[in-house]
Coordinates of C-alpha atoms and ligand atoms in Angstrom, one line a residue:
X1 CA 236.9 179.2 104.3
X2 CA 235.0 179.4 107.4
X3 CA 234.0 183.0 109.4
X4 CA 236.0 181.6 112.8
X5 CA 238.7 184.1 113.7
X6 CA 241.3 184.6 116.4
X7 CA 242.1 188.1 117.9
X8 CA 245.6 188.9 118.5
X9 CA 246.1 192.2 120.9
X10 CA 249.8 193.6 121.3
X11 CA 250.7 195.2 124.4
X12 CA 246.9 196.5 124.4
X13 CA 247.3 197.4 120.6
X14 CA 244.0 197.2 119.0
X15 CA 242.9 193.7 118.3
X16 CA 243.9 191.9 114.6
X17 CA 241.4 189.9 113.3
X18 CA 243.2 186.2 112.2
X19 CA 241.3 184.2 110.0
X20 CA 240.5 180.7 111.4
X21 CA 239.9 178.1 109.0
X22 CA 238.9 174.2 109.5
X23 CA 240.3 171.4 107.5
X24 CA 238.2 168.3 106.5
X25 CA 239.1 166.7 110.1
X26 CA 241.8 168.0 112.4
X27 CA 243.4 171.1 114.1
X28 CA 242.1 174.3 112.6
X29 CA 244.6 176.6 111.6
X30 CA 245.2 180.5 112.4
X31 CA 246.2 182.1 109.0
X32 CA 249.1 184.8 110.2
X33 CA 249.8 185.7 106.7
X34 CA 248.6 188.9 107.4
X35 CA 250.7 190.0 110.5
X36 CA 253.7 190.6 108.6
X37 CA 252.3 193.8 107.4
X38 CA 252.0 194.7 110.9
X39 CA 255.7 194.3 111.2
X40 CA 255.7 191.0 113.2
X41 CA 256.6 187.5 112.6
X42 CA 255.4 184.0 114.2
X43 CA 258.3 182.0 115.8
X44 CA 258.2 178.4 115.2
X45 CA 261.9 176.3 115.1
X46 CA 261.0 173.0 113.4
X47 CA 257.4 174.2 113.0
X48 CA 256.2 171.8 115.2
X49 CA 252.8 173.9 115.0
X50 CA 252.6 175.4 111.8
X51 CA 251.0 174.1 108.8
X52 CA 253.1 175.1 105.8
X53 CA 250.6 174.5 103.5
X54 CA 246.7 172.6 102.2
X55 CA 246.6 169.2 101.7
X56 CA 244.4 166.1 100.6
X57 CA 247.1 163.5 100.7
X58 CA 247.5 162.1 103.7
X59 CA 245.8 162.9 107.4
X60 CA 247.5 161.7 110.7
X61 CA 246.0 161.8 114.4
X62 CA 249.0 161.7 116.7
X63 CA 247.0 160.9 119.7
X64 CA 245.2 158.6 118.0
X65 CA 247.9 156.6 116.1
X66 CA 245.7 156.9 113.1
X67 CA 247.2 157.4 109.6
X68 CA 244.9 158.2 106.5
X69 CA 246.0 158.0 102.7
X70 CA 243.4 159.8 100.9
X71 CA 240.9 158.8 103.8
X72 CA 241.5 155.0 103.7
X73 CA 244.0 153.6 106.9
X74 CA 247.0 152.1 106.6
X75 CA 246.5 149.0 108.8
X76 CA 243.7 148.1 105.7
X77 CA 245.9 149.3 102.8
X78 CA 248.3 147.0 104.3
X79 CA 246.2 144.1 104.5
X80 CA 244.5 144.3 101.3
X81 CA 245.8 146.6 98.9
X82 CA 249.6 146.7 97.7
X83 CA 252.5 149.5 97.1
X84 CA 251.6 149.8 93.6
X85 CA 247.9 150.7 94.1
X86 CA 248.9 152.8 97.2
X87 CA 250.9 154.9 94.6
X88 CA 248.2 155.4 92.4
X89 CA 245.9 156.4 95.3
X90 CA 248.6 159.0 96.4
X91 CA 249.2 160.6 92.9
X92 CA 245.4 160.4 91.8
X93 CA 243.0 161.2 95.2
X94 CA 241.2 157.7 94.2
X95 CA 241.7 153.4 94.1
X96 CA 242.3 152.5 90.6
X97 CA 239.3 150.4 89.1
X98 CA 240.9 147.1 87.1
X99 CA 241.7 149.4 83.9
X100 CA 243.7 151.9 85.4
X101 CA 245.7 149.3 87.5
X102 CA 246.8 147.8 84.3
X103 CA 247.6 151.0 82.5
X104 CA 249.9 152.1 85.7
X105 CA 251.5 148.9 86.2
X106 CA 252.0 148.8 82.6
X107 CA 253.3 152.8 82.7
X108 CA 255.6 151.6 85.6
X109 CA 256.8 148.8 84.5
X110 CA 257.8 150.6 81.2
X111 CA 259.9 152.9 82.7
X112 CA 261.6 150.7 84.9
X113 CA 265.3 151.0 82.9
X114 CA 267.4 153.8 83.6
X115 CA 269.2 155.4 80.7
X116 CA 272.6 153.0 79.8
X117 CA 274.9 156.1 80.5
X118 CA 273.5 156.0 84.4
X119 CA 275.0 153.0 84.8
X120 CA 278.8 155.2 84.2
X121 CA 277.6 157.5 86.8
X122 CA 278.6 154.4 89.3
X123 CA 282.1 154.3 87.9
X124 CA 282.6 157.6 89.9
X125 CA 281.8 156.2 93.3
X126 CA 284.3 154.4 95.4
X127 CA 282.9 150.6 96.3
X128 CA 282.7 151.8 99.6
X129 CA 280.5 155.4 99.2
X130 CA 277.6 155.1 101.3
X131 CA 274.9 154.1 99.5
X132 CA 272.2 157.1 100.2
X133 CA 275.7 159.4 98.7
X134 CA 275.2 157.0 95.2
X135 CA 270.9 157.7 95.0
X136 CA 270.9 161.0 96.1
X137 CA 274.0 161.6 92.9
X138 CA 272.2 159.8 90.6
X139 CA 268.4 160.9 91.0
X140 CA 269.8 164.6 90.5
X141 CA 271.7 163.2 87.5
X142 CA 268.5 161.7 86.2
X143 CA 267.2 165.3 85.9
X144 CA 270.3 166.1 83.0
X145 CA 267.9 163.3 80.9
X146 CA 264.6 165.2 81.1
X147 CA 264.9 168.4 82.0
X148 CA 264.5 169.3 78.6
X149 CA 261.1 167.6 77.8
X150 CA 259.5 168.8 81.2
X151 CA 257.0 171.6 81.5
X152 CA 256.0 171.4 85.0
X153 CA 252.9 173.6 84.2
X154 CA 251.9 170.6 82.4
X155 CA 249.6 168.2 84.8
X156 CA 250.0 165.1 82.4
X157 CA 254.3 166.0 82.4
X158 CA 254.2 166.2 86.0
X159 CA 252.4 162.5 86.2
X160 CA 254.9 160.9 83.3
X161 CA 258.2 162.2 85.7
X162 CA 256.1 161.0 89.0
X163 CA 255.9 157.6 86.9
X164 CA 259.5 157.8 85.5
X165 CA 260.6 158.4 89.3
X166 CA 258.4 155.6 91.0
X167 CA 259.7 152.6 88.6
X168 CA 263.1 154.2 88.6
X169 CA 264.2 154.1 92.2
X170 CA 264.0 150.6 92.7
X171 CA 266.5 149.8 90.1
X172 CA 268.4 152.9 91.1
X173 CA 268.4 151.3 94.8
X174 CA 269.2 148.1 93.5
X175 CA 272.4 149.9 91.6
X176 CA 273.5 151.2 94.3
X177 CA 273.9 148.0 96.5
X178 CA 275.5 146.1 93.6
X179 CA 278.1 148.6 92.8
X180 CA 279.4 148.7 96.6
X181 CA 279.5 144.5 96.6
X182 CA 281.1 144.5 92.7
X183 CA 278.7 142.6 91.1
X184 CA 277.1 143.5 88.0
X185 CA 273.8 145.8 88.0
X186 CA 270.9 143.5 87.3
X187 CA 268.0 145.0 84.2
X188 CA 264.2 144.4 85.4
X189 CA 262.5 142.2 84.5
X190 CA 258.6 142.9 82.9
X191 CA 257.4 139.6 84.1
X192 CA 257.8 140.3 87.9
X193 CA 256.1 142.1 90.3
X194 CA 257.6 145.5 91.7
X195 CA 258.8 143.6 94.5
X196 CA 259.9 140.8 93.0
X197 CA 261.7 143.0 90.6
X198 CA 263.6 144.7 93.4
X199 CA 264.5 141.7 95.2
X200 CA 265.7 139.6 91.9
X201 CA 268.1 143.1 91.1
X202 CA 269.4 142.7 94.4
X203 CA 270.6 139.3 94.7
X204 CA 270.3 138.0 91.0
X205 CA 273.4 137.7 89.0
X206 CA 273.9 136.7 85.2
X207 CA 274.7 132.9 86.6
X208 CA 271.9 133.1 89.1
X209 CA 268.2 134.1 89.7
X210 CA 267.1 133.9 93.5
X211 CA 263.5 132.6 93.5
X212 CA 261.6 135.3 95.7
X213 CA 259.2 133.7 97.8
X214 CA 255.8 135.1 98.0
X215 CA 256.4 135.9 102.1
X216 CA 259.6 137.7 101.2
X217 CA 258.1 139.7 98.3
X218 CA 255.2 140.4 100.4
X219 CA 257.1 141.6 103.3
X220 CA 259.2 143.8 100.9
X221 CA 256.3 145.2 99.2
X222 CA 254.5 146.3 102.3
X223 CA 257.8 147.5 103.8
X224 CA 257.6 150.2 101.0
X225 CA 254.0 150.6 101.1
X226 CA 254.1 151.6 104.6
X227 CA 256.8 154.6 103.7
X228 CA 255.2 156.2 100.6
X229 CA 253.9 159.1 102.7
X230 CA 253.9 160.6 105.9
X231 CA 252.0 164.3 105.9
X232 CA 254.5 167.3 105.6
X233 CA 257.5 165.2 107.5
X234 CA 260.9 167.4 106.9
X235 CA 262.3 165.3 103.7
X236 CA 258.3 166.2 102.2
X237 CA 258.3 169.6 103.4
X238 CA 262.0 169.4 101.6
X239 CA 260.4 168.5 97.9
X240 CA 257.7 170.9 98.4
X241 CA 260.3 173.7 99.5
X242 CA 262.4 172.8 96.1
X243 CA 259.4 172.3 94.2
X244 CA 258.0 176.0 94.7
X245 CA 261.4 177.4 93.5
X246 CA 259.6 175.3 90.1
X247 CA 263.2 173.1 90.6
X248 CA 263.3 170.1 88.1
X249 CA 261.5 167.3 89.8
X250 CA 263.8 164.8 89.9
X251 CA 266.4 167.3 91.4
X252 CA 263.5 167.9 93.9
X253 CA 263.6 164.4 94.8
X254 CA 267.3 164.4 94.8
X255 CA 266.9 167.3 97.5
X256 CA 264.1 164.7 99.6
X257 CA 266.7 161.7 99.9
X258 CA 269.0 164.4 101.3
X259 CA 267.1 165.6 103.8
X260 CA 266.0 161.5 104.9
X261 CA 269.4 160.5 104.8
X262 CA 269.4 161.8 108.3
X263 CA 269.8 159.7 111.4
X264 CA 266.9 161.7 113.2
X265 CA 264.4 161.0 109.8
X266 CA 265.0 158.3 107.4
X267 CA 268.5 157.2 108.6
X268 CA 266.5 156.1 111.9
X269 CA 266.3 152.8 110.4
X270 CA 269.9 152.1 109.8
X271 CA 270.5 153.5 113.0
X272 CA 268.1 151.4 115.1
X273 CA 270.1 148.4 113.8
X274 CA 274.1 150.1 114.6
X275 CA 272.2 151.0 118.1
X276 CA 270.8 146.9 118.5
X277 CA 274.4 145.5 117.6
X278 CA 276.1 148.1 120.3
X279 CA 273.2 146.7 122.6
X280 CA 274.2 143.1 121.3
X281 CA 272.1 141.2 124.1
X282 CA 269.5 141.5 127.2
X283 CA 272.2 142.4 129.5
X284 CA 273.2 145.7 128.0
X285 CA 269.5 147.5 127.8
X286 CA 269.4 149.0 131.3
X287 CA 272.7 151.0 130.4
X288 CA 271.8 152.0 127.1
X289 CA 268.3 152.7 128.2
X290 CA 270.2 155.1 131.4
X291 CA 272.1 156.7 128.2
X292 CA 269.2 158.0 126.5
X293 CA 267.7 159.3 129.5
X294 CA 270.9 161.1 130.5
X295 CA 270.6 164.9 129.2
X296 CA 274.1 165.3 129.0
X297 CA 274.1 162.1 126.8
X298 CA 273.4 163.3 123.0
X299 CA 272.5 159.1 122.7
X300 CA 268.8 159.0 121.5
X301 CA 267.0 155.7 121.9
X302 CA 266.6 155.2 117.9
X303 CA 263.3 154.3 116.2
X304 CA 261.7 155.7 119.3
X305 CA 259.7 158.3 119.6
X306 CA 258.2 160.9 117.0
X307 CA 257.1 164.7 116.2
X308 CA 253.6 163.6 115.9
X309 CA 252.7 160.0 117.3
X310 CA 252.1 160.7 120.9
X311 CA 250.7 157.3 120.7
X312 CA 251.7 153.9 119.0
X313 CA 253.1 154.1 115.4
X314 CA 250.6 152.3 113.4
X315 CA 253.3 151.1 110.9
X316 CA 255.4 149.6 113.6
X317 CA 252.2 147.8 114.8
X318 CA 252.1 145.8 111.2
X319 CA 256.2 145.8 110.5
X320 CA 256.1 144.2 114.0
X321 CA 253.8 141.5 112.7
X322 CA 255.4 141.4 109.0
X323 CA 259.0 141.0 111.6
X324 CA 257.4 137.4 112.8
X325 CA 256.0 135.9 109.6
X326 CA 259.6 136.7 108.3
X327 CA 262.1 135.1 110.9
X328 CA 259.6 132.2 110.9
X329 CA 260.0 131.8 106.9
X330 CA 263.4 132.1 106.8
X331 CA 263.7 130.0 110.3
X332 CA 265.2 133.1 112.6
X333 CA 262.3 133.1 115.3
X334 CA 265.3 133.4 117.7
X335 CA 267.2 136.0 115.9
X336 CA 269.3 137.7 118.5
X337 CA 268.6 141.1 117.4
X338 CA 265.0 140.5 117.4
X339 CA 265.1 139.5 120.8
X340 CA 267.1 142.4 121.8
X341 CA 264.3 144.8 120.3
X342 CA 261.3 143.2 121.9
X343 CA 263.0 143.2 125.1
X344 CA 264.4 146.6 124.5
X345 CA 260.6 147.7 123.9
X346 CA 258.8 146.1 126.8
X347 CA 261.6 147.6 128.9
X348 CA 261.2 151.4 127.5
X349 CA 257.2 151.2 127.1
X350 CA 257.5 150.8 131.4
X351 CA 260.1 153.5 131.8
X352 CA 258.3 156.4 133.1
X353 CA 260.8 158.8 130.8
X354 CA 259.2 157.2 127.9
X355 CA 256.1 157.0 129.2
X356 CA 255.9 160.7 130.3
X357 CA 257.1 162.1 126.9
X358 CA 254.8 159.5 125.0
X359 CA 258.1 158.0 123.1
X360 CA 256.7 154.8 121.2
X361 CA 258.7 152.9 118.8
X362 CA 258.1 154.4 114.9
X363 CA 258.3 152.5 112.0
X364 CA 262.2 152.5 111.6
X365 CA 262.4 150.3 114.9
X366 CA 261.0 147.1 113.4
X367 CA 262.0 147.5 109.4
X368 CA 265.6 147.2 110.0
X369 CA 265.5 143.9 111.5
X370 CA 263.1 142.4 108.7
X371 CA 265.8 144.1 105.9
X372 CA 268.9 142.6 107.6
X373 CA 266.8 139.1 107.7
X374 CA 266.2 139.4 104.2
X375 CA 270.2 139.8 103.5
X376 CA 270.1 143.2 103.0
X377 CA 272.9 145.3 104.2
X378 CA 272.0 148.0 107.2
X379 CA 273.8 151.1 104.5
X380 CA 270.5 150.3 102.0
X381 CA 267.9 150.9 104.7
X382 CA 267.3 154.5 104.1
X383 CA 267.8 154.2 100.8
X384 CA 265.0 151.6 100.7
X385 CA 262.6 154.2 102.4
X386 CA 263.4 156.5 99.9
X387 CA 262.4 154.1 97.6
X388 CA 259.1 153.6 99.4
X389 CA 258.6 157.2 100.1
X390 CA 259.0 158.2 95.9
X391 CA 255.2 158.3 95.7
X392 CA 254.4 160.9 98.1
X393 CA 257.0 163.1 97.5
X394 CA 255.8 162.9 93.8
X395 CA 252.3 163.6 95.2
X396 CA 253.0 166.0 97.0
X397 CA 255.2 168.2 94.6
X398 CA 252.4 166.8 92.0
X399 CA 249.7 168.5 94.3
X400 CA 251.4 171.7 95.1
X401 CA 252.0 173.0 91.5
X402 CA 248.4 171.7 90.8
X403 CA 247.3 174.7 92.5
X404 CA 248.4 178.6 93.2
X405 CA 251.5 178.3 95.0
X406 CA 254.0 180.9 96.4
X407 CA 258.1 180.2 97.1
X408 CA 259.0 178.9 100.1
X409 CA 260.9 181.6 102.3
X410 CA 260.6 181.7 106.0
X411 CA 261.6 184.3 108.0
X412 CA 263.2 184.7 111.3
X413 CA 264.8 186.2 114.7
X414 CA 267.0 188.3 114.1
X415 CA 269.9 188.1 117.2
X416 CA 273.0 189.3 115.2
X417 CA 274.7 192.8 115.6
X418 CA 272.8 196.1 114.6
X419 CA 273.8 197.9 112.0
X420 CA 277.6 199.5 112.3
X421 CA 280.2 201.0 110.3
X422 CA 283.1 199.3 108.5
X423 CA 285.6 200.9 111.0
X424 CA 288.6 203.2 108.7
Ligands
LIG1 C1 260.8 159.2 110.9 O1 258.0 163.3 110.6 C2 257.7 162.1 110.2 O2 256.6 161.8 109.8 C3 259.0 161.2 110.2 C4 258.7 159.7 109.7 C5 258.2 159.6 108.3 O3 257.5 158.6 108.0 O4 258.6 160.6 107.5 O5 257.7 159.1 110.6 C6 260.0 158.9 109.8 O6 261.6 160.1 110.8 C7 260.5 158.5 112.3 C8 261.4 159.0 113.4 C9 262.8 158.3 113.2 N1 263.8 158.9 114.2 C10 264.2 158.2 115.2 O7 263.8 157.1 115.6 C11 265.4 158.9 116.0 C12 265.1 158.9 117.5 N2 263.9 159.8 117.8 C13 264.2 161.2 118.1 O8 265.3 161.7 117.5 C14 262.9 162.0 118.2 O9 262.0 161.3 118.9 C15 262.3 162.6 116.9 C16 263.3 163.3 116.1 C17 261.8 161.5 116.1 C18 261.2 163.5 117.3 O10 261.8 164.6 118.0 P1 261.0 165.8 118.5 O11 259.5 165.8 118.1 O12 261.7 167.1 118.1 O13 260.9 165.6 120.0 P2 261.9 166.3 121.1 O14 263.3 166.2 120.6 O15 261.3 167.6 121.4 O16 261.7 165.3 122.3 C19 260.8 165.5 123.3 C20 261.5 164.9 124.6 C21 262.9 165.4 124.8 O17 263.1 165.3 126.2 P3 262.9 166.6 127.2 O18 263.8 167.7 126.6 O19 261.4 166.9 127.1 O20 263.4 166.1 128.6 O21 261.7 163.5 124.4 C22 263.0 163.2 124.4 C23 263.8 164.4 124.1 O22 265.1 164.4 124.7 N3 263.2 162.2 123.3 C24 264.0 161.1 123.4 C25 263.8 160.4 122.2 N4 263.0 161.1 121.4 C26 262.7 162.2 122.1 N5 264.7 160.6 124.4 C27 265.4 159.4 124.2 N6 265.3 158.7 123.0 C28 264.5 159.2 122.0 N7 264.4 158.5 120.9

């Protein structure tokens, strides 16, 4: 760690040396570990400038709209690598060479069925339960199959329950739309792609396999690619909280779809579309626009704006392009809701609010409209980016116990009464 420090005096105490240390690229960081020895906290609500821990995985420049996976961006793992490969890179620091591809696609594809008594876990839910309710149940089930044969100490068990969980969510994800519509849950099948997979246990039936054109399984493929990870973003930081308890990982994960399921995190998505069907068509965006600007308004303009892009998104830049080559394929160039959100967007990007405050669309505003093109209901959005975010939650609980860790336990300000007697 570097010799940089930072002096912190307290009304004129004598000065406390604070360890400064530089990362590989971006912000230093002031290590105040030492400080509550002293008797004094540091006060961060939604530590929007504290870095809870050291990482390798992923690097983002807000200002910049730049987003690195192990050093390599996202606009060219996008364009020439796939989800798959993007999962190995997030779990192993490194691009598989042609071997190792085959060996994880193999590993994942093995693992791909979910244990038969799973499927009675769905009996439980009412058709209707929402489907984020059905994954976040059933991943935390998953961890009554392997707790038992999991030593998290182990670096080689920690990669086989990353694997189990990667190839697992899909179907899971798949499960949970077909028990809500009443059709039967569709097995994977070992001769298709990850995509295709998902896609064909989505809309396939026993009388029926939907062929999955190469656009669609594309567009579906980089839609998860573009979620695996996202830095220390709250359902992360919510695996890597569980995780340093040493939780089971698959109830860790169980925790992360909890924490996404939120409209302000991963529910974005789902919301975006709710908020494009209220708009409904050109004529309604000035008032809804006025709404999000009104403080007294709790209405957020959804899929815009983020914690750390003070620039553009540069997911939504490529699902914004993944949105055209879609509607063309399927013929919905003039799909009303698209319209609505390009309009919606050249509207915002002029408003000085948005402008001021640096609010961009993120990458919820554009995946929403590609899903519902595709067929797939607005309730299985989120649960789709938990499907692509799997990997780097794994990788990220993965890295964590790879190295000395402590349990997660913040702190706080204490406002509440002083001590005082039970009265009697
Ligand atoms: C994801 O962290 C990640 O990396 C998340 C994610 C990932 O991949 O894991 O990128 C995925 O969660 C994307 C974000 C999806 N959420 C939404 O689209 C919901 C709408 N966006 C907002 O809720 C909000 O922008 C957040 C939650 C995303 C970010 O909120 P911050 O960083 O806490 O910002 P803030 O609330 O302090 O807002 C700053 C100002 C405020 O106005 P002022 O008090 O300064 O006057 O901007 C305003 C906010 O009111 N503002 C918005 C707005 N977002 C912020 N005003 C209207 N509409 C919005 N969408």
């Amino acid at each position: 760690m570097s010799e940089k420090k930072a002096q912190l005096t307290i009304d004129g105490s004598a000065p406390i040396d604070l360890p400064i240390y530089e990362g590989s690229t971006g912000p230093d960081v002031i290590d105040v570990r030492s400080l509550v020895s002293k008797g004094i906290f540091t006060y961060d609500p939604g530590f929007v400038s504290t870095a809870a821990c050291d990482s390798e995985i992923t690097y983002i420049d807000g200002n910049a709209g730049i987003l690195l996976h192990r050093g390599y961006p996202i606009e060219q793992l996008a364009q020439k690598s796939d989800f798959l490969e993007v999962c190995y890179l997030l779990l192993n620091g490194e691009l598989p060479d042609q071997v190792a591809r085959r060996g994880f696609e193999n590993d994942i594809r093995y693992h791909t069925m979910v244990d038969q008594q799973i499927h009675e876990f769905f009996k439980g839910f009412p058709r209707t339960a929402h489907p984020m309710a059905m994954l976040c149940g059933v991943v935390g089930a998953l961890s009554a199959f392997y707790h038992d044969s999991l030593d998290i100490d182990n670096p080689e068990h920690r990669q086989r329950a990353a694997i189990r969980i990667i190839a697992k969510m899909p179907t899971l994800a798949a499960m949970c739309y077909k028990h809500g519509i009443g059709q039967p849950f569709m097995y994977p099948k070992n001769s298709m792609s990850l995509a295709e997979n998902f896609v064909h246990m989505l809309f396939g039936t026993p009388c029926d396999s939907p062929n999955v054109s190469p656009t669609i399984a594309k567009a579906v493929d980089t839609l998860f690619l573009l979620h695996a990870d996202h830095e220390q973003n709250a359902s992360t930081s919510t695996v890597r909280l569980a995780g340093s308890t040493g939780s089971n990982p698959y109830a860790c994960v169980a925790s992360g779809i909890a924490a996404l399921w939120g409209p302000a995190h991963g529910g974005a998505n789902e919301a975006v579309l709710d908020m494009l069907y209220e708009i409904g068509d050109d004529s309604k965006i000035e008032e809804f626009i006025l709404k999000a600007k009104d403080k007294d308004d709790p209405f957020r303009l959804m899929g815009f704006g983020h914690r750390v892009y003070k620039n553009h998104d540069p997911r939504a830049t490529v699902i914004r392009g993944i949105c055209n080559d879609v509607l063309a394929e399927l013929g919905k160039e003039d799909d009303p809701l698209f319209k609505v959100a390009l309009k919606l967007e050249k509207i915002a990007l002029e408003d000085e609010y948005f402008i001021e405050r640096k609010l961009f669309p993120n990458v919820d505003f554009y995946s929403g409209i590609i899903l519902k093109a595709i067929g797939i209901p607005t309730s299985l959005f989120t649960v789709i980016f938990a499907t692509g975010r799997t990997p780097g939650w794994m990788a990220h609980w993965h890295e964590m116990l790879s190295e000395s860790y402590k349990i997660g336990r913040p702190r706080q300000l204490y406002r509440g009464n002083s001590k005082r007697d039970y009265p009697g």
